[in-house]
Amino acid sequence: MSNLDLIQQFQLTFNTTAIPRTFFAPGRINLIGEHTDYNGGHVFPASISFGTYALAMKRNDQKLRFYSQNSPNTGIIECDMTDLSYNAAHNWANFPKGMIKYLGESGLDISAGMDILFYGNIPNSSGLSSSASIEMVTGVLLEGLFNLKVERIQMIQLAQKVENNYIGVNSGIMDQFAVGKGKKDHAILLNCQTLEYQYAPIQLDNHAIIIINTNKQRTLASSKYNERCLQCEHALADLQTALPISSLGELTKQQFEQHKHLIQDDTNLKRAKHAVYENERTLEAFNELQKGNLEKFGQLMNESHLSLQQDYEVTGIELDTVVQAAWDQPGTLGARMTGAGFGGCAIAIVENDKVESFKTNVNKIYSETIGYEAAFYTAAIGDGAKEITEECSK
Ligand code: GLA
């Protein structure tokens, strides 16, 4: 949909002739470093060109009206600035409501109601962070409409708080950070304990990053996600009986091996092992990429998937099938699931010349095994959340 179409849709939906401002927040992929963020480890994500557009205008009263092009069945969702509490009936609109509530409560002056139209082109339930995208696009639109002075990191932390306390998923900071601080053609190495970060240019010579959507609905994903968080917390508590650490991300593999007997439960032990090994793997992968060693980077991606499959147990038949099929193709440097898992997307680094045969072959194997097709997109790495009114009118 073009911005012009969206403006027309805004005017039609909210019965106005005024021209709204346009904001955009991307989705993200994670190259490596999975389920390490809430364990105080490192992640290596990048923001992508798919994302969420928000067209917005202030109102003269305290009313809030939300509409999503992606969810016409829910119609216009209406509420008032004086009651921003979570309301299950408000469905997806709880994400922007949560942002308005938390930014307001942090002392920022959000003094009027708004009309906001959303349009997202991130594939549904794909694990490419559509929720962080809608949170962060709301953050930048509030910043723009109300002329707020918000540090980007503060906006990111408030968006994570919306996810944790308002929506109820105990997710780490990776998604909001990648969406908020993304940079064209770069990935971000982030230390989730200290929030120190650095950008790394993504130069893949003659290779492309292919996103493979398993099209598997991520049912119960949030309860299984919260269960993994809890298992890691229990493993950490056991280790803390002898070690002065505050997160699993502080341990080297050697330290973990020396002390793993302290972990009482075998399942918790496997979860913690993944967190520690994946964190080291992420730092190693970052270093190899800096050196231009794509082969090694690809191998580490593969190891990451195996660890998520065997120790963290968040892959499932769909992701495993698609990743195995990707590994088996000529020209694939590496492939792994990306995001929380339990369905959603995988990524693969594939030689440009082989991309077409890659898609055909992987899809054939996948649909024969699973019974329905996968979808493929080439990932373009774009900028983080921002206003795009100017860009659109050019
Ligand atoms: C989801 C969460 C992130 C992160 C990943 C797994 O995307 O929102 O915080 O934990 O899963 O790496």
Coordinates of C-alpha atoms in Angstrom, one line a residue, residues 30-43 174 225 228-229 231-232 235-236 239 247-253 256-257 260 263 265-283 300-315 336-342:
N30 CA 18.1 -11.9 14.8
L31 CA 21.3 -13.2 13.1
I32 CA 22.4 -15.1 16.2
G33 CA 22.1 -14.9 20.0
E34 CA 18.7 -16.4 20.7
H35 CA 17.0 -16.6 24.1
T36 CA 20.1 -14.8 25.6
D37 CA 18.6 -11.4 26.1
Y38 CA 16.6 -12.1 29.3
N39 CA 19.6 -14.1 30.5
G40 CA 22.0 -11.1 30.4
G41 CA 23.8 -12.2 27.3
H42 CA 24.5 -10.8 23.8
V43 CA 22.2 -10.7 20.8
M174 CA 16.2 -7.4 22.0
Y225 CA 8.3 -18.6 26.4
R228 CA 11.7 -21.0 29.4
C229 CA 12.4 -17.7 31.3
Q231 CA 13.6 -22.5 34.0
C232 CA 16.6 -20.2 33.4
A235 CA 19.1 -22.7 37.1
L236 CA 20.6 -19.3 37.9
L239 CA 24.3 -21.6 40.5
S247 CA 22.9 -13.6 35.2
L248 CA 23.8 -16.6 33.2
G249 CA 25.4 -14.3 30.6
E250 CA 28.3 -13.7 33.0
L251 CA 29.5 -17.3 32.8
T252 CA 32.0 -18.7 30.4
K253 CA 31.5 -22.2 29.0
F256 CA 29.5 -23.4 33.5
E257 CA 31.0 -26.8 33.0
K260 CA 26.7 -27.2 36.3
I263 CA 21.7 -27.2 38.9
D265 CA 16.9 -30.2 37.5
D266 CA 18.1 -31.8 34.3
T267 CA 15.7 -29.7 32.1
N268 CA 16.8 -26.5 33.7
L269 CA 20.4 -27.6 33.2
K270 CA 19.9 -27.9 29.4
R271 CA 18.2 -24.5 29.2
A272 CA 21.1 -22.9 31.1
K273 CA 23.7 -24.6 28.9
H274 CA 22.1 -23.2 25.8
A275 CA 22.0 -19.7 27.3
V276 CA 25.7 -19.8 28.2
Y277 CA 27.0 -21.5 25.0
E278 CA 24.8 -19.3 22.8
N279 CA 26.1 -16.2 24.4
E280 CA 29.8 -17.2 23.7
R281 CA 28.8 -18.3 20.2
T282 CA 27.3 -14.9 19.5
L283 CA 30.5 -13.1 20.4
L300 CA 27.9 -20.9 14.2
M301 CA 24.4 -20.2 12.9
N302 CA 23.9 -23.9 12.4
E303 CA 25.3 -24.7 15.9
S304 CA 22.9 -22.2 17.3
H305 CA 19.9 -23.9 15.7
L306 CA 21.0 -27.3 17.0
S307 CA 21.3 -25.9 20.5
L308 CA 17.9 -24.3 20.3
Q309 CA 16.6 -27.7 19.0
Q310 CA 18.2 -30.0 21.5
D311 CA 18.8 -28.0 24.7
Y312 CA 16.4 -25.2 24.6
E313 CA 13.7 -27.2 22.8
V314 CA 11.9 -24.3 21.1
T315 CA 12.2 -25.3 17.4
R336 CA 18.8 -21.2 11.8
M337 CA 15.5 -20.3 13.4
T338 CA 15.1 -16.6 14.4
G339 CA 13.2 -15.0 17.2
A340 CA 11.3 -16.9 20.0
G341 CA 10.7 -20.1 18.0
F342 CA 7.7 -22.5 18.3

